[in-house]
Amino acid sequence: MVLRETDLIPIYQHLHQIPEIGLQEHETQAYLLSIIGKMPQDWLTIKTIPTLDTAILVKVSGLKHDYRIGYRTDIDALPVTENTGLPFASTHPGVMHACGHDIHMSVALGILSYFAENRPATDMVFMFQPAEENASGGQRLYESGALTGDWMPDEIFAFHDNPNLPTGAIGCRMGTLFAGTCEIHAHLSGKSGHAAYPHQANDMVVAGAALVSQLQTIVARNVDPIQSGVVTLGHFTAGTIGNVIAGEAQIDGTIRALTQEMNMHIQRRVRTITEGIALAYDCNIDLKLNQGGYYPVENNDAITADFIKYMQDDDDVNFIETKPAMTGEDFGYLIHQIPGTMFWLGVDSPYSLHSENMVPHTAAIMSGVDAMTGFLTHRNALHK
Ligand SMILES: CC(=O)N[C@@H](CCC[C@H](N)C(=O)O)C(=O)O
């Protein structure tokens, strides 16, 4: 049975209720397998990966086997406590599909169910990929070796939901769609002591505050204003109580840049400034910069031109040309290995991605399924 709105909305609601952090998506995987298992299996092959044990790959054997089209969805959620008040809110305390990967999975199931009933002209590989948010799932999937041989796509597609676009709209652009990211983790160690004797201690609140301030000069002073970059430090903890000088601090953040060169440039400045602060404040700073394959998502020219033309020509699609975004995606790793296109699907929410209030409009699910079923059929036909 091809999954349509009356099937996909309850599936979406169930997935929304069982969000799991990256690499722990066991309940999600079991549920996805139960849905995929009910599709006709005549030309489907399902594969799991021992070294990435929450992932699922599904190959759709087409009428011909000399070309393979890849379609990827991410399946993980975020450590966010849901505050939507939805009747189908998260049942997993402190975890929420606040980035809409439940929408991504529902659309992927809808598309897969279509091709399970309607044999495509060429082979297809559907990837249900863990750990987009925090643990380099795209890179792990590629490096697991599971995509080698007749599982390796020749081209690849994925989307991310977008609260700023009208429900069901498809957004895309030539070139870079998403920034490359790099996580910053800095642990500062000095000497704790009594608040009344600062000269006998080495205060990590002060050193940490200086580090935060100095890192914030990078974009203002070291990034070509014609280009762009972001340094956000979203986490800073230090100390325990007001009258004890803190001997430890932890600062975590993220770098964003639209080119890998700029990302590397900002990483170098973070390193140099951190070394300077350690020297100036006579402390130890253990700095870890972790890019983890979150490269800029650079859309392939030929495939993306075809994607945009198809969507513009389809009267049922509201196509919007979008600007590059500073959000990151581990699809950046996959698209560096396999040419393809990433795009946005509008879900029109007043709350941003990662907000505890984010509620995507579920009408977007069928818009995504229909647009991509049509487009993938078109791409298949180019290779028959
Ligand atoms: C779509 C989205 O929100 N993706 C995440 C990717 C995070 C990458 C990495 N963990 C980092 O924080 O740099 C995003 O925050 O953009």
mmCIF file of C-alpha atoms and ligand atoms in Angstrom:
data_model
loop_
_atom_site.group_PDB
_atom_site.id
_atom_site.type_symbol
_atom_site.label_atom_id
_atom_site.label_comp_id
_atom_site.label_asym_id
_atom_site.label_seq_id
_atom_site.Cartn_x
_atom_site.Cartn_y
_atom_site.Cartn_z
ATOM 1 C CA MET A 1 0.000 0.000 0.000
ATOM 2 C CA VAL A 2 1.317 3.423 -0.911
ATOM 3 C CA LEU A 3 1.366 5.490 2.296
ATOM 4 C CA ARG A 4 -0.725 8.644 1.958
ATOM 5 C CA GLU A 5 -1.772 11.400 4.367
ATOM 6 C CA THR A 6 -4.107 9.276 6.523
ATOM 7 C CA ASP A 7 -1.251 6.810 7.079
ATOM 8 C CA LEU A 8 1.641 9.248 7.312
ATOM 9 C CA ILE A 9 0.162 11.677 9.869
ATOM 10 C CA PRO A 10 -0.278 8.934 12.547
ATOM 11 C CA ILE A 11 3.203 7.647 11.644
ATOM 12 C CA TYR A 12 4.587 11.171 12.108
ATOM 13 C CA GLN A 13 2.758 11.524 15.440
ATOM 14 C CA HIS A 14 4.129 8.220 16.689
ATOM 15 C CA LEU A 15 7.681 9.135 15.652
ATOM 16 C CA HIS A 16 7.223 12.489 17.397
ATOM 17 C CA GLN A 17 6.364 10.637 20.624
ATOM 18 C CA ILE A 18 9.507 8.487 20.647
ATOM 19 C CA PRO A 19 12.443 10.880 19.989
ATOM 20 C CA GLU A 20 15.919 9.520 20.678
ATOM 21 C CA ILE A 21 19.378 11.092 20.842
ATOM 22 C CA GLY A 22 21.863 10.274 18.084
ATOM 23 C CA LEU A 23 23.219 6.695 18.066
ATOM 24 C CA GLN A 24 20.495 5.641 20.549
ATOM 25 C CA GLU A 25 17.611 5.522 18.035
ATOM 26 C CA HIS A 26 16.684 1.869 18.755
ATOM 27 C CA GLU A 27 12.935 2.360 19.288
ATOM 28 C CA THR A 28 12.791 4.622 16.232
ATOM 29 C CA GLN A 29 14.657 2.021 14.171
ATOM 30 C CA ALA A 30 12.330 -0.782 15.308
ATOM 31 C CA TYR A 31 9.274 1.320 14.435
ATOM 32 C CA LEU A 32 10.676 2.276 11.016
ATOM 33 C CA LEU A 33 11.475 -1.390 10.308
ATOM 34 C CA SER A 34 7.915 -2.350 11.249
ATOM 35 C CA ILE A 35 6.518 0.146 8.714
ATOM 36 C CA ILE A 36 8.996 -0.784 5.982
ATOM 37 C CA GLY A 37 8.309 -4.471 6.656
ATOM 38 C CA LYS A 38 4.624 -3.964 5.781
ATOM 39 C CA MET A 39 5.484 -2.630 2.312
ATOM 40 C CA PRO A 40 5.596 -5.071 -0.613
ATOM 41 C CA GLN A 41 9.027 -6.664 -0.436
ATOM 42 C CA ASP A 42 9.242 -7.878 -4.075
ATOM 43 C CA TRP A 43 12.080 -5.524 -5.023
ATOM 44 C CA LEU A 44 13.186 -4.249 -1.607
ATOM 45 C CA THR A 45 16.306 -5.360 0.283
ATOM 46 C CA ILE A 46 16.688 -4.156 3.870
ATOM 47 C CA LYS A 47 20.128 -3.908 5.435
ATOM 48 C CA THR A 48 21.309 -2.910 8.914
ATOM 49 C CA ILE A 49 24.897 -2.000 9.772
ATOM 50 C CA PRO A 50 26.700 -3.644 12.742
ATOM 51 C CA THR A 51 28.993 -0.643 13.297
ATOM 52 C CA LEU A 52 26.145 1.895 13.096
ATOM 53 C CA ASP A 53 23.445 -0.208 14.626
ATOM 54 C CA THR A 54 20.485 2.186 14.503
ATOM 55 C CA ALA A 55 20.827 2.892 10.770
ATOM 56 C CA ILE A 56 18.644 1.276 8.095
ATOM 57 C CA LEU A 57 19.419 1.007 4.390
ATOM 58 C CA VAL A 58 16.750 -0.067 1.914
ATOM 59 C CA LYS A 59 17.634 -0.858 -1.681
ATOM 60 C CA VAL A 60 14.872 -0.679 -4.243
ATOM 61 C CA SER A 61 15.872 -2.867 -7.146
ATOM 62 C CA GLY A 62 14.876 -1.047 -10.320
ATOM 63 C CA LEU A 63 14.229 -2.358 -13.808
ATOM 64 C CA LYS A 64 17.904 -1.647 -14.606
ATOM 65 C CA HIS A 65 20.884 -1.792 -12.252
ATOM 66 C CA ASP A 66 23.545 0.425 -13.780
ATOM 67 C CA TYR A 67 22.548 3.611 -11.918
ATOM 68 C CA ARG A 68 21.510 4.214 -8.306
ATOM 69 C CA ILE A 69 19.696 7.178 -6.807
ATOM 70 C CA GLY A 70 20.205 7.786 -3.086
ATOM 71 C CA TYR A 71 17.686 9.376 -0.729
ATOM 72 C CA ARG A 72 18.669 10.118 2.875
ATOM 73 C CA THR A 73 16.677 10.992 5.976
ATOM 74 C CA ASP A 74 18.096 11.598 9.428
ATOM 75 C CA ILE A 75 16.349 9.914 12.376
ATOM 76 C CA ASP A 76 17.731 11.438 15.607
ATOM 77 C CA ALA A 77 16.328 14.031 18.033
ATOM 78 C CA LEU A 78 17.660 16.655 20.451
ATOM 79 C CA PRO A 79 18.109 16.932 24.245
ATOM 80 C CA VAL A 80 15.278 19.480 24.472
ATOM 81 C CA THR A 81 12.304 19.325 26.871
ATOM 82 C CA GLU A 82 9.177 19.683 24.743
ATOM 83 C CA ASN A 83 6.806 22.528 25.534
ATOM 84 C CA THR A 84 4.347 22.316 22.634
ATOM 85 C CA GLY A 85 1.378 20.970 24.581
ATOM 86 C CA LEU A 86 0.639 18.638 21.659
ATOM 87 C CA PRO A 87 -1.531 15.599 22.487
ATOM 88 C CA PHE A 88 1.182 13.483 20.871
ATOM 89 C CA ALA A 89 4.122 15.235 22.598
ATOM 90 C CA SER A 90 7.353 13.411 23.367
ATOM 91 C CA THR A 91 7.035 10.552 25.852
ATOM 92 C CA HIS A 92 10.817 10.521 26.355
ATOM 93 C CA PRO A 93 11.665 13.055 29.082
ATOM 94 C CA GLY A 94 14.156 15.708 28.000
ATOM 95 C CA VAL A 95 14.232 14.583 24.369
ATOM 96 C CA MET A 96 12.284 16.110 21.497
ATOM 97 C CA HIS A 97 12.102 16.076 17.719
ATOM 98 C CA ALA A 98 12.753 19.815 17.805
ATOM 99 C CA CYS A 99 14.526 19.776 14.445
ATOM 100 C CA GLY A 100 11.739 18.042 12.530
ATOM 101 C CA HIS A 101 13.510 14.779 11.726
ATOM 102 C CA ASP A 102 10.123 13.125 12.381
ATOM 103 C CA ILE A 103 8.843 15.043 9.338
ATOM 104 C CA HIS A 104 11.925 13.930 7.361
ATOM 105 C CA MET A 105 11.316 10.253 8.241
ATOM 106 C CA SER A 106 7.606 10.429 7.415
ATOM 107 C CA VAL A 107 8.333 11.897 3.975
ATOM 108 C CA ALA A 108 11.015 9.252 3.338
ATOM 109 C CA LEU A 109 8.551 6.468 4.234
ATOM 110 C CA GLY A 110 5.946 7.986 1.911
ATOM 111 C CA ILE A 111 8.406 8.102 -1.000
ATOM 112 C CA LEU A 112 9.760 4.609 -0.282
ATOM 113 C CA SER A 113 6.240 3.155 -0.132
ATOM 114 C CA TYR A 114 5.530 4.610 -3.593
ATOM 115 C CA PHE A 115 8.589 2.942 -5.120
ATOM 116 C CA ALA A 116 7.855 -0.315 -3.278
ATOM 117 C CA GLU A 117 4.625 -0.439 -5.324
ATOM 118 C CA ASN A 118 5.847 1.241 -8.512
ATOM 119 C CA ARG A 119 9.134 -0.297 -9.610
ATOM 120 C CA PRO A 120 11.598 2.473 -10.525
ATOM 121 C CA ALA A 121 13.535 2.507 -13.783
ATOM 122 C CA THR A 122 16.871 2.282 -11.940
ATOM 123 C CA ASP A 123 18.033 1.196 -8.506
ATOM 124 C CA MET A 124 17.462 3.404 -5.462
ATOM 125 C CA VAL A 125 19.016 3.381 -1.993
ATOM 126 C CA PHE A 126 17.068 4.855 0.946
ATOM 127 C CA MET A 127 19.216 5.772 3.945
ATOM 128 C CA PHE A 128 17.689 6.158 7.428
ATOM 129 C CA GLN A 129 20.718 7.776 9.041
ATOM 130 C CA PRO A 130 21.364 8.252 12.783
ATOM 131 C CA ALA A 131 23.048 11.117 14.610
ATOM 132 C CA GLU A 132 22.750 14.167 12.375
ATOM 133 C CA GLU A 133 22.781 16.546 15.331
ATOM 134 C CA ASN A 134 25.711 15.488 17.404
ATOM 135 C CA ALA A 135 27.766 12.569 16.255
ATOM 136 C CA SER A 136 28.627 12.842 12.552
ATOM 137 C CA GLY A 137 26.092 10.254 11.408
ATOM 138 C CA GLY A 138 26.669 11.040 7.722
ATOM 139 C CA GLN A 139 30.390 10.458 7.991
ATOM 140 C CA ARG A 140 29.856 7.334 10.114
ATOM 141 C CA LEU A 141 27.428 5.943 7.543
ATOM 142 C CA TYR A 142 29.866 6.523 4.694
ATOM 143 C CA GLU A 143 32.876 5.212 6.608
ATOM 144 C CA SER A 144 30.965 2.088 7.741
ATOM 145 C CA GLY A 145 31.463 0.812 4.197
ATOM 146 C CA ALA A 146 27.765 -0.079 3.937
ATOM 147 C CA LEU A 147 27.380 2.107 0.849
ATOM 148 C CA THR A 148 30.029 0.322 -1.185
ATOM 149 C CA GLY A 149 29.464 -1.825 -4.289
ATOM 150 C CA ASP A 150 25.886 -2.018 -5.473
ATOM 151 C CA TRP A 151 24.730 0.012 -2.458
ATOM 152 C CA MET A 152 26.696 3.120 -3.485
ATOM 153 C CA PRO A 153 24.437 5.815 -4.929
ATOM 154 C CA ASP A 154 25.529 7.730 -8.025
ATOM 155 C CA GLU A 155 23.604 10.775 -6.874
ATOM 156 C CA ILE A 156 21.971 11.684 -3.593
ATOM 157 C CA PHE A 157 19.102 13.811 -2.231
ATOM 158 C CA ALA A 158 17.891 14.994 1.173
ATOM 159 C CA PHE A 159 15.872 17.840 2.636
ATOM 160 C CA HIS A 160 15.548 19.748 5.877
ATOM 161 C CA ASP A 161 12.294 21.199 7.156
ATOM 162 C CA ASN A 162 12.195 24.995 7.369
ATOM 163 C CA PRO A 163 9.897 26.899 9.795
ATOM 164 C CA ASN A 164 10.425 30.142 7.843
ATOM 165 C CA LEU A 165 8.975 28.874 4.571
ATOM 166 C CA PRO A 166 5.250 28.444 3.812
ATOM 167 C CA THR A 167 3.905 24.958 4.474
ATOM 168 C CA GLY A 168 4.844 22.588 1.679
ATOM 169 C CA ALA A 169 7.060 25.056 -0.203
ATOM 170 C CA ILE A 170 10.267 23.647 -1.664
ATOM 171 C CA GLY A 171 13.314 25.882 -1.194
ATOM 172 C CA CYS A 172 16.677 25.419 -2.828
ATOM 173 C CA ARG A 173 19.599 27.224 -4.444
ATOM 174 C CA MET A 174 22.565 26.555 -6.653
ATOM 175 C CA GLY A 175 25.870 26.261 -4.757
ATOM 176 C CA THR A 176 26.113 26.242 -0.980
ATOM 177 C CA LEU A 177 22.842 25.690 0.899
ATOM 178 C CA PHE A 178 24.117 25.074 4.455
ATOM 179 C CA ALA A 179 27.240 26.191 6.313
ATOM 180 C CA GLY A 180 30.044 23.928 7.423
ATOM 181 C CA THR A 181 30.252 23.732 11.214
ATOM 182 C CA CYS A 182 32.874 22.880 13.810
ATOM 183 C CA GLU A 183 32.181 22.257 17.483
ATOM 184 C CA ILE A 184 34.304 24.115 20.063
ATOM 185 C CA HIS A 185 34.928 22.452 23.440
ATOM 186 C CA ALA A 186 37.237 24.254 25.881
ATOM 187 C CA HIS A 187 37.984 23.050 29.407
ATOM 188 C CA LEU A 188 39.793 25.612 31.574
ATOM 189 C CA SER A 189 41.711 24.553 34.705
ATOM 190 C CA GLY A 190 43.252 26.959 37.213
ATOM 191 C CA LYS A 191 43.351 27.081 41.006
ATOM 192 C CA SER A 192 40.258 27.437 43.159
ATOM 193 C CA GLY A 193 40.302 29.305 46.453
ATOM 194 C CA HIS A 194 38.585 31.573 48.934
ATOM 195 C CA ALA A 195 36.792 34.589 47.449
ATOM 196 C CA ALA A 196 38.714 36.847 49.839
ATOM 197 C CA TYR A 197 42.151 35.707 48.574
ATOM 198 C CA PRO A 198 42.135 36.138 44.778
ATOM 199 C CA HIS A 199 45.924 36.554 44.676
ATOM 200 C CA GLN A 200 46.330 32.975 45.951
ATOM 201 C CA ALA A 201 43.981 31.497 43.357
ATOM 202 C CA ASN A 202 43.625 31.490 39.592
ATOM 203 C CA ASP A 203 40.051 32.341 38.655
ATOM 204 C CA MET A 204 38.514 30.414 35.748
ATOM 205 C CA VAL A 205 35.377 32.597 35.684
ATOM 206 C CA VAL A 206 37.590 35.551 34.751
ATOM 207 C CA ALA A 207 39.719 33.540 32.303
ATOM 208 C CA GLY A 208 36.571 32.032 30.761
ATOM 209 C CA ALA A 209 34.912 35.423 30.428
ATOM 210 C CA ALA A 210 38.047 36.744 28.681
ATOM 211 C CA LEU A 211 38.050 33.749 26.356
ATOM 212 C CA VAL A 212 34.390 34.312 25.439
ATOM 213 C CA SER A 213 34.998 38.020 24.771
ATOM 214 C CA GLN A 214 38.110 37.388 22.683
ATOM 215 C CA LEU A 215 36.521 34.631 20.597
ATOM 216 C CA GLN A 216 33.713 37.064 19.809
ATOM 217 C CA THR A 217 36.224 39.359 18.071
ATOM 218 C CA ILE A 218 36.959 36.757 15.377
ATOM 219 C CA VAL A 219 33.952 37.449 13.176
ATOM 220 C CA ALA A 220 34.265 41.209 13.685
ATOM 221 C CA ARG A 221 38.036 41.438 13.097
ATOM 222 C CA ASN A 222 39.254 38.349 11.228
ATOM 223 C CA VAL A 223 36.470 37.532 8.764
ATOM 224 C CA ASP A 224 36.363 39.345 5.426
ATOM 225 C CA PRO A 225 33.146 41.401 5.742
ATOM 226 C CA ILE A 226 32.191 40.425 2.195
ATOM 227 C CA GLN A 227 32.145 36.812 3.373
ATOM 228 C CA SER A 228 30.553 35.534 6.564
ATOM 229 C CA GLY A 229 31.085 33.447 9.663
ATOM 230 C CA VAL A 230 29.560 32.700 13.043
ATOM 231 C CA VAL A 231 31.124 31.902 16.407
ATOM 232 C CA THR A 232 28.442 31.013 18.967
ATOM 233 C CA LEU A 233 29.298 29.856 22.480
ATOM 234 C CA GLY A 234 26.073 28.363 23.734
ATOM 235 C CA HIS A 235 27.357 26.852 26.957
ATOM 236 C CA PHE A 236 29.547 28.285 29.745
ATOM 237 C CA THR A 237 29.665 26.774 33.219
ATOM 238 C CA ALA A 238 32.096 27.510 36.031
ATOM 239 C CA GLY A 239 32.259 27.360 39.784
ATOM 240 C CA THR A 240 29.777 26.377 42.442
ATOM 241 C CA ILE A 241 28.996 29.300 44.786
ATOM 242 C CA GLY A 242 29.619 33.050 44.987
ATOM 243 C CA ASN A 243 32.334 33.003 47.633
ATOM 244 C CA VAL A 244 34.532 30.295 46.128
ATOM 245 C CA ILE A 245 36.881 31.170 43.262
ATOM 246 C CA ALA A 246 36.274 28.713 40.448
ATOM 247 C CA GLY A 247 39.162 26.476 39.474
ATOM 248 C CA GLU A 248 37.411 24.964 36.447
ATOM 249 C CA ALA A 249 35.259 26.206 33.581
ATOM 250 C CA GLN A 250 33.725 24.571 30.544
ATOM 251 C CA ILE A 251 32.835 26.487 27.388
ATOM 252 C CA ASP A 252 31.192 24.881 24.347
ATOM 253 C CA GLY A 253 30.158 26.371 21.077
ATOM 254 C CA THR A 254 30.124 26.113 17.328
ATOM 255 C CA ILE A 255 31.720 27.736 14.293
ATOM 256 C CA ARG A 256 29.724 28.308 11.094
ATOM 257 C CA ALA A 257 31.102 29.312 7.676
ATOM 258 C CA LEU A 258 29.925 28.965 4.107
ATOM 259 C CA THR A 259 33.272 27.736 2.787
ATOM 260 C CA GLN A 260 35.653 25.147 4.201
ATOM 261 C CA GLU A 261 38.508 27.663 3.841
ATOM 262 C CA MET A 262 36.717 30.164 6.076
ATOM 263 C CA ASN A 263 35.843 27.420 8.561
ATOM 264 C CA MET A 264 39.540 26.452 8.779
ATOM 265 C CA HIS A 265 40.543 30.124 9.101
ATOM 266 C CA ILE A 266 38.160 30.607 12.056
ATOM 267 C CA GLN A 267 39.373 27.342 13.623
ATOM 268 C CA ARG A 268 42.973 28.640 13.456
ATOM 269 C CA ARG A 269 41.952 31.921 15.123
ATOM 270 C CA VAL A 270 40.106 30.012 17.888
ATOM 271 C CA ARG A 271 43.281 28.003 18.564
ATOM 272 C CA THR A 272 45.567 31.047 18.615
ATOM 273 C CA ILE A 273 43.285 33.097 20.875
ATOM 274 C CA THR A 274 42.835 30.159 23.262
ATOM 275 C CA GLU A 275 46.615 29.726 23.538
ATOM 276 C CA GLY A 276 46.916 33.456 24.243
ATOM 277 C CA ILE A 277 44.283 33.379 27.002
ATOM 278 C CA ALA A 278 45.937 30.333 28.613
ATOM 279 C CA LEU A 279 49.219 32.255 28.676
ATOM 280 C CA ALA A 280 47.704 35.535 29.856
ATOM 281 C CA TYR A 281 45.658 33.949 32.653
ATOM 282 C CA ASP A 282 48.271 31.360 33.586
ATOM 283 C CA CYS A 283 45.911 28.435 33.246
ATOM 284 C CA ASN A 284 45.548 25.272 31.242
ATOM 285 C CA ILE A 285 42.962 25.181 28.459
ATOM 286 C CA ASP A 286 42.202 21.849 26.854
ATOM 287 C CA LEU A 287 40.700 22.842 23.496
ATOM 288 C CA LYS A 288 38.949 20.384 21.205
ATOM 289 C CA LEU A 289 37.738 21.458 17.763
ATOM 290 C CA ASN A 290 35.571 18.818 16.161
ATOM 291 C CA GLN A 291 34.289 19.283 12.627
ATOM 292 C CA GLY A 292 33.219 15.661 12.260
ATOM 293 C CA GLY A 293 32.341 15.878 8.578
ATOM 294 C CA TYR A 294 29.879 18.763 8.922
ATOM 295 C CA TYR A 295 31.231 20.288 5.714
ATOM 296 C CA PRO A 296 29.330 23.011 3.863
ATOM 297 C CA VAL A 297 26.411 21.478 1.951
ATOM 298 C CA GLU A 298 27.472 22.289 -1.607
ATOM 299 C CA ASN A 299 24.816 21.385 -4.128
ATOM 300 C CA ASN A 300 26.016 19.848 -7.387
ATOM 301 C CA ASP A 301 25.515 22.264 -10.309
ATOM 302 C CA ALA A 302 23.998 19.959 -12.945
ATOM 303 C CA ILE A 303 21.753 17.961 -10.596
ATOM 304 C CA THR A 304 20.577 21.051 -8.741
ATOM 305 C CA ALA A 305 19.827 22.965 -11.953
ATOM 306 C CA ASP A 306 17.639 20.013 -12.975
ATOM 307 C CA PHE A 307 16.022 19.909 -9.509
ATOM 308 C CA ILE A 308 15.184 23.631 -9.575
ATOM 309 C CA LYS A 309 13.829 23.483 -13.138
ATOM 310 C CA TYR A 310 11.673 20.454 -12.295
ATOM 311 C CA MET A 311 10.236 22.120 -9.181
ATOM 312 C CA GLN A 312 9.642 25.430 -10.991
ATOM 313 C CA ASP A 313 7.848 23.642 -13.832
ATOM 314 C CA ASP A 314 5.633 21.572 -11.500
ATOM 315 C CA ASP A 315 2.382 23.548 -11.061
ATOM 316 C CA ASP A 316 1.708 21.757 -7.775
ATOM 317 C CA VAL A 317 4.989 22.933 -6.224
ATOM 318 C CA ASN A 318 5.515 26.306 -4.578
ATOM 319 C CA PHE A 319 9.217 26.713 -5.340
ATOM 320 C CA ILE A 320 11.204 29.423 -3.543
ATOM 321 C CA GLU A 321 14.826 30.245 -4.260
ATOM 322 C CA THR A 322 16.501 30.527 -0.854
ATOM 323 C CA LYS A 323 19.659 32.109 0.532
ATOM 324 C CA PRO A 324 22.476 30.088 2.109
ATOM 325 C CA ALA A 325 21.819 29.281 5.768
ATOM 326 C CA MET A 326 24.184 29.068 8.716
ATOM 327 C CA THR A 327 22.577 25.860 9.947
ATOM 328 C CA GLY A 328 24.834 22.842 9.575
ATOM 329 C CA GLU A 329 24.179 19.332 8.278
ATOM 330 C CA ASP A 330 26.227 16.172 8.177
ATOM 331 C CA PHE A 331 24.740 15.677 4.711
ATOM 332 C CA GLY A 332 27.668 18.018 3.886
ATOM 333 C CA TYR A 333 29.921 14.979 4.310
ATOM 334 C CA LEU A 334 27.832 12.739 2.057
ATOM 335 C CA ILE A 335 27.457 15.385 -0.645
ATOM 336 C CA HIS A 336 31.243 15.807 -0.702
ATOM 337 C CA GLN A 337 31.486 12.122 -1.609
ATOM 338 C CA ILE A 338 28.409 11.752 -3.822
ATOM 339 C CA PRO A 339 27.024 14.566 -6.027
ATOM 340 C CA GLY A 340 23.506 15.639 -5.208
ATOM 341 C CA THR A 341 21.066 18.225 -3.971
ATOM 342 C CA MET A 342 19.801 19.254 -0.574
ATOM 343 C CA PHE A 343 16.688 21.386 -0.289
ATOM 344 C CA TRP A 344 14.257 22.819 2.237
ATOM 345 C CA LEU A 345 10.639 21.832 2.870
ATOM 346 C CA GLY A 346 8.540 24.627 4.411
ATOM 347 C CA VAL A 347 6.689 23.789 7.645
ATOM 348 C CA ASP A 348 5.715 27.367 8.640
ATOM 349 C CA SER A 349 6.247 27.586 12.403
ATOM 350 C CA PRO A 350 6.640 30.794 14.444
ATOM 351 C CA TYR A 351 9.272 28.946 16.483
ATOM 352 C CA SER A 352 12.729 28.149 15.145
ATOM 353 C CA LEU A 353 14.362 24.762 14.660
ATOM 354 C CA HIS A 354 15.655 23.495 18.051
ATOM 355 C CA SER A 355 12.940 25.435 19.950
ATOM 356 C CA GLU A 356 10.952 23.516 22.596
ATOM 357 C CA ASN A 357 7.838 25.035 20.981
ATOM 358 C CA MET A 358 8.552 24.085 17.365
ATOM 359 C CA VAL A 359 5.446 22.539 15.767
ATOM 360 C CA PRO A 360 5.786 21.878 12.040
ATOM 361 C CA HIS A 361 2.646 21.917 9.873
ATOM 362 C CA THR A 362 2.020 18.310 8.933
ATOM 363 C CA ALA A 363 0.409 19.266 5.616
ATOM 364 C CA ALA A 364 4.001 19.634 4.426
ATOM 365 C CA ILE A 365 4.463 15.857 4.550
ATOM 366 C CA MET A 366 2.333 15.091 1.491
ATOM 367 C CA SER A 367 3.728 18.111 -0.387
ATOM 368 C CA GLY A 368 7.222 16.698 0.183
ATOM 369 C CA VAL A 369 6.204 13.155 -0.762
ATOM 370 C CA ASP A 370 4.456 14.220 -3.967
ATOM 371 C CA ALA A 371 7.169 16.640 -5.105
ATOM 372 C CA MET A 372 9.949 14.123 -4.501
ATOM 373 C CA THR A 373 8.119 11.086 -5.862
ATOM 374 C CA GLY A 374 7.635 13.012 -9.084
ATOM 375 C CA PHE A 375 11.180 14.331 -9.174
ATOM 376 C CA LEU A 376 12.818 10.983 -8.386
ATOM 377 C CA THR A 377 10.699 9.293 -11.056
ATOM 378 C CA HIS A 378 11.979 11.951 -13.459
ATOM 379 C CA ARG A 379 15.612 11.350 -12.372
ATOM 380 C CA ASN A 380 15.115 7.600 -12.750
ATOM 381 C CA ALA A 381 13.772 8.098 -16.266
ATOM 382 C CA LEU A 382 16.966 9.964 -17.255
ATOM 383 C CA HIS A 383 18.919 6.745 -16.660
ATOM 384 C CA LYS A 384 16.605 4.049 -17.978
HETATM 385 C C1 LIG B 1 19.930 21.319 10.974
HETATM 386 C C2 LIG B 1 20.688 21.582 12.205
HETATM 387 O O1 LIG B 1 20.207 22.283 13.077
HETATM 388 N N1 LIG B 1 21.882 21.004 12.313
HETATM 389 C C3 LIG B 1 22.769 21.222 13.426
HETATM 390 C C4 LIG B 1 24.074 20.530 13.161
HETATM 391 C C5 LIG B 1 25.034 20.632 14.339
HETATM 392 C C6 LIG B 1 26.454 20.296 13.992
HETATM 393 C C7 LIG B 1 27.391 20.263 15.165
HETATM 394 N N2 LIG B 1 26.928 19.438 16.241
HETATM 395 C C8 LIG B 1 27.672 21.670 15.697
HETATM 396 O O2 LIG B 1 27.046 22.076 16.690
HETATM 397 O O3 LIG B 1 28.527 22.351 15.145
HETATM 398 C C9 LIG B 1 22.993 22.710 13.641
HETATM 399 O O4 LIG B 1 23.159 23.105 14.808
HETATM 400 O O5 LIG B 1 23.036 23.494 12.674
#
